[in-house]
Amino acid sequence: MKLDDLGTRICIMGPSNSGKSTLAEAIGRAKGLEVVHLDQLHHLPHTDWVPRLPEEFTALHDKAITGDRWAIEGNYSRLLPQRLERATGFILLDVTTTTSLYRYVRRCWFERDRRGALEGGRDSVKWEMIRHIVVATRANRARYRDMIDGISLPKIRIATTGALAAFYRANGLRR
């Protein structure tokens, strides 16, 4: 499937550190779409990832999906139904746990200006996040695979870093 087949409102999901933010930014540049990072809406800026009140996050999320041209990356499954209702295409990144762990440590230690970062925040390696990637992500990954089958939108599942690189090349995307 080509990027153009996914329309102008693209929902990108996948495990933590699977490349969602980087892909959303690349798609946004290529197609002139507003890029929305759900982690930035969910967490308060200038904090160490402190969540907003649920109703504040929901309001920000619902406002973001009213636009006509966007690439939204992030999971937050409780808000997925309204996101999918507005979306014209769906991408599921399904990289391995090892890849997610490697990317997490790399971004915390070496990437100061990473895409999707929390404004005024600083990433640091946290055992809670490592546990999330190793334990919770496994269940989420299975749930996402089941979920994608029920989505009637144009969709693509990208399961390896090689397949992701091929998607970038095939669609003229730059990281």
XYZ file of C-alpha atoms in Angstrom:
175
model
C 0.000 0.000 0.000
C 1.229 3.477 -0.852
C 1.070 6.494 1.427
C -1.360 8.275 -0.909
C -3.858 5.437 -0.370
C -4.103 6.411 3.317
C -5.655 9.830 2.684
C -5.113 13.034 4.641
C -6.017 11.962 8.182
C -3.620 9.215 9.175
C -3.603 7.437 12.523
C -0.263 5.851 13.508
C -0.088 3.379 16.387
C 2.436 0.926 17.754
C 4.509 0.025 20.785
C 6.584 2.592 22.647
C 9.721 3.545 20.715
C 8.610 1.881 17.487
C 9.202 4.973 15.344
C 5.709 6.530 15.414
C 6.886 10.111 15.987
C 9.576 9.984 13.315
C 7.152 8.469 10.801
C 4.434 11.024 11.586
C 6.906 13.884 11.080
C 8.105 12.411 7.763
C 4.525 11.942 6.532
C 3.571 15.421 7.714
C 6.430 16.995 5.738
C 5.735 14.944 2.610
C 1.968 15.482 2.536
C 1.640 18.875 4.229
C -0.225 17.424 7.217
C -0.359 18.756 10.754
C 1.550 16.381 13.021
C 0.023 15.581 16.388
C 2.004 13.716 19.042
C -0.496 12.326 21.550
C 2.142 12.058 24.287
C 2.529 15.848 24.084
C -1.210 16.289 24.529
C -1.425 13.722 27.332
C 1.450 15.093 29.430
C 2.062 18.518 30.897
C 4.969 20.400 29.285
C 8.043 21.197 31.376
C 7.496 18.139 33.588
C 8.954 14.652 33.845
C 5.997 13.145 31.958
C 3.255 14.188 34.392
C -0.154 13.379 32.856
C -2.849 15.984 32.381
C -6.269 15.462 33.894
C -8.156 12.929 31.726
C -10.823 15.435 30.694
C -8.146 17.950 29.596
C -6.413 15.325 27.482
C -9.705 14.230 25.942
C -10.569 17.824 25.030
C -7.148 18.370 23.401
C -7.401 15.054 21.551
C -10.904 15.720 20.286
C -9.932 19.207 19.107
C -6.921 17.801 17.230
C -9.012 15.313 15.252
C -11.435 17.971 13.981
C -8.919 19.116 11.363
C -8.954 17.880 7.788
C -5.233 17.168 7.360
C -3.299 15.388 10.094
C -0.968 12.579 11.028
C -1.617 11.600 14.637
C 0.782 9.275 16.377
C 0.213 7.559 19.677
C -1.958 4.921 21.219
C -4.297 5.945 24.058
C -6.800 3.266 23.114
C -9.690 4.719 25.125
C -9.816 7.600 22.613
C -9.229 5.439 19.555
C -12.889 5.112 18.488
C -13.311 8.841 17.838
C -9.875 9.003 16.179
C -10.725 6.145 13.825
C -14.095 7.714 13.056
C -12.271 10.728 11.571
C -9.218 8.930 10.134
C -8.833 8.122 6.447
C -5.936 5.697 6.926
C -4.177 3.653 9.591
C -0.582 2.539 10.103
C 0.437 -0.002 12.730
C 4.131 -0.231 13.573
C 4.837 -3.613 15.115
C 8.576 -3.735 15.837
C 10.119 -6.196 18.269
C 10.530 -5.625 21.985
C 14.309 -5.656 21.523
C 14.061 -2.840 18.977
C 11.804 -0.825 21.290
C 14.206 -1.240 24.225
C 17.225 -0.282 22.131
C 15.467 2.828 20.790
C 14.312 3.830 24.264
C 17.808 3.730 25.743
C 19.285 5.439 22.672
C 16.787 8.297 22.779
C 17.261 8.833 26.512
C 21.044 8.867 26.382
C 21.852 10.315 22.966
C 18.941 12.224 21.422
C 18.352 15.651 22.901
C 16.054 17.045 20.195
C 14.015 14.002 19.329
C 10.703 14.141 17.509
C 7.677 13.904 19.765
C 9.591 14.915 22.886
C 7.803 16.674 25.687
C 8.388 20.429 25.575
C 10.785 21.409 28.340
C 11.133 17.804 29.451
C 14.139 15.534 29.387
C 14.044 11.831 28.720
C 15.825 9.598 31.183
C 15.958 5.831 31.493
C 13.288 4.715 33.947
C 12.750 1.177 35.193
C 9.004 1.745 34.980
C 9.303 2.405 31.241
C 11.604 -0.569 30.695
C 9.048 -2.760 32.476
C 6.278 -1.265 30.332
C 8.177 -2.054 27.128
C 9.030 -5.603 28.219
C 5.743 -6.597 29.888
C 2.797 -4.390 28.874
C 3.892 -3.949 25.279
C 3.678 -7.687 24.643
C -0.045 -7.711 25.496
C -0.614 -4.443 23.617
C 1.143 -5.801 20.543
C -1.216 -8.795 20.418
C -4.234 -6.545 20.994
C -3.152 -4.179 18.186
C -2.730 -7.096 15.766
C -6.254 -8.274 16.565
C -7.608 -4.740 16.348
C -6.153 -3.967 12.912
C -8.177 -6.786 11.373
C -11.389 -5.032 12.414
C -10.429 -1.634 11.002
C -12.137 -0.989 7.678
C -9.909 1.956 6.710
C -7.047 1.617 4.251
C -4.304 0.262 6.488
C -0.815 -1.098 6.636
C 1.034 -3.123 9.272
C 4.791 -2.645 9.298
C 6.401 -5.411 11.334
C 10.163 -4.949 10.960
C 12.675 -2.132 10.823
C 13.552 -3.304 7.306
C 9.915 -3.041 6.222
C 9.730 0.418 7.771
C 12.844 1.515 5.852
C 11.274 0.118 2.661
C 8.058 2.100 3.350
C 10.129 5.282 3.722
C 11.940 4.584 0.421
C 8.813 3.574 -1.511
C 7.028 6.758 -0.503
C 9.939 9.188 -0.808
C 9.931 9.936 2.928
C 12.897 11.437 4.750
C 13.613 10.869 8.437
